[in-house]
Amino acid sequence: MREENKNVSKNGWKRIFRKKWFFPALYLTMAALLLTGVLWYQSLDTPEQAENDSELDSITENPFDMGEDAEPVLEQQEVIKMPVQEEAQAEIVTKFYDYSADSEDQEKALVLYNNKYYQSTGVDIAAAEGESFDVTASLSGEVVEVKEDPLLGNVVKLSHENEVTTYYASLAEVAVEAGAKVQQGDVIGTAGKNLFGQASGTHVHFELRQGDTPVNPESYFNRQLNELEAESSEEEQNQEEDTQDKDASADEETNSEQDASTEEGTESDEEKTDSEQDQGNVDDSSSTEESSAGDRESSAAMANA
C-alpha cells in the first residue's frame, strides 16, 4: 500500500511538471518574492541616512546664491601708458628731476633757458627720427583746459580718477576741446616745438600729477592707476611723520634753551645775592670799625680832660 501511495504521488508531481503553465508560474512567483524583498529592504532606511541625504542635497545647492546678481569685486584699473601710439619709436630726451636720482640722471633733467637751468617737472618725449608724431591720452578722462602758452606752446590738461591730472605741452596742433571726454589712446594733438625746451627739438612735454604734486612718469608707465595713489599717500604720510619729528626736535631744542636760560638766570641771581651779601658784610665791618674808632677818640678826650 505504501508503495502504491508513493507511486501515485510521484505520478502527480510529474503531471504537474508537464503542465505548460508550471514553470512560468514558478518564475513569476520567484520574481514577486525578490521584488518584495527589495522593497522591504528599502523601507528599512534609517534616520541617519535620511539626514546624510538631506546634507548632500544642501551641498549640491550653490552656497553663494543670495538671490542677487553677481557683481565684480574690484573694478579693473587702467594702466598708465606713454602718450604715444608706438612706444618703440619714441624716446625720453629730458627726464623728470628726482632729488634721489644720481648725478647723471639729474643732469639729464635740467632744462637750459635764457642762460639759466630749470628742474624739469615732467618728461620730454621725442620720436627716434626727430619727426612729428601723434600725441595720445595716457589715461581716460576729461579735458579741463586747452590753452596756448608763449613758452610751452599749446597745452592740454586732462583730469582723471583719484585726483590724478596729466599735462601735454609743446603741441603743434590740438585735436580736442575743453569739456570733451577722451578714452585712453585717443589722439589729442601732434608733437611740436616750443621756446622753453628748444634742446629737445620736436617733442611733447608730459607731466603726471597726484593732486598738486608732480611725480616721475617713468616710474609709473605700464603700472595701474591705484598704485600711484597708494604710493603718493604713503609718501605724504612719511612727510607728515618727518614734519612731526622735526617739530618735536625743535620743541625739545626750544625747551632745552629755555631751561638753560632759566638756569643761567638763577645762577646770576644767586651770584648777585652773594655779592650783595658780601657788600653788606663789608659795610657792616666798616661801620663797626668807624664806631670803634669814635669810641677810642672819645675815651682819649676824656683822659686828656
Short mmCIF file of C-alpha atoms in Angstrom, two decimals, residues 4-14:
data_model
loop_
_atom_site.label_atom_id
_atom_site.label_comp_id
_atom_site.label_asym_id
_atom_site.label_seq_id
_atom_site.Cartn_x
_atom_site.Cartn_y
_atom_site.Cartn_z
CA GLU A 4 1.27 2.36 -4.31
CA ASN A 5 0.81 5.75 -2.50
CA LYS A 6 4.40 6.73 -3.33
CA ASN A 7 3.88 5.88 -6.98
CA VAL A 8 0.66 7.87 -7.06
CA SER A 9 2.34 10.98 -5.55
CA LYS A 10 5.26 10.74 -7.95
CA ASN A 11 2.94 10.46 -10.89
CA GLY A 12 1.00 13.52 -9.63
CA TRP A 13 4.12 15.70 -9.47
CA LYS A 14 5.19 14.53 -12.89
#
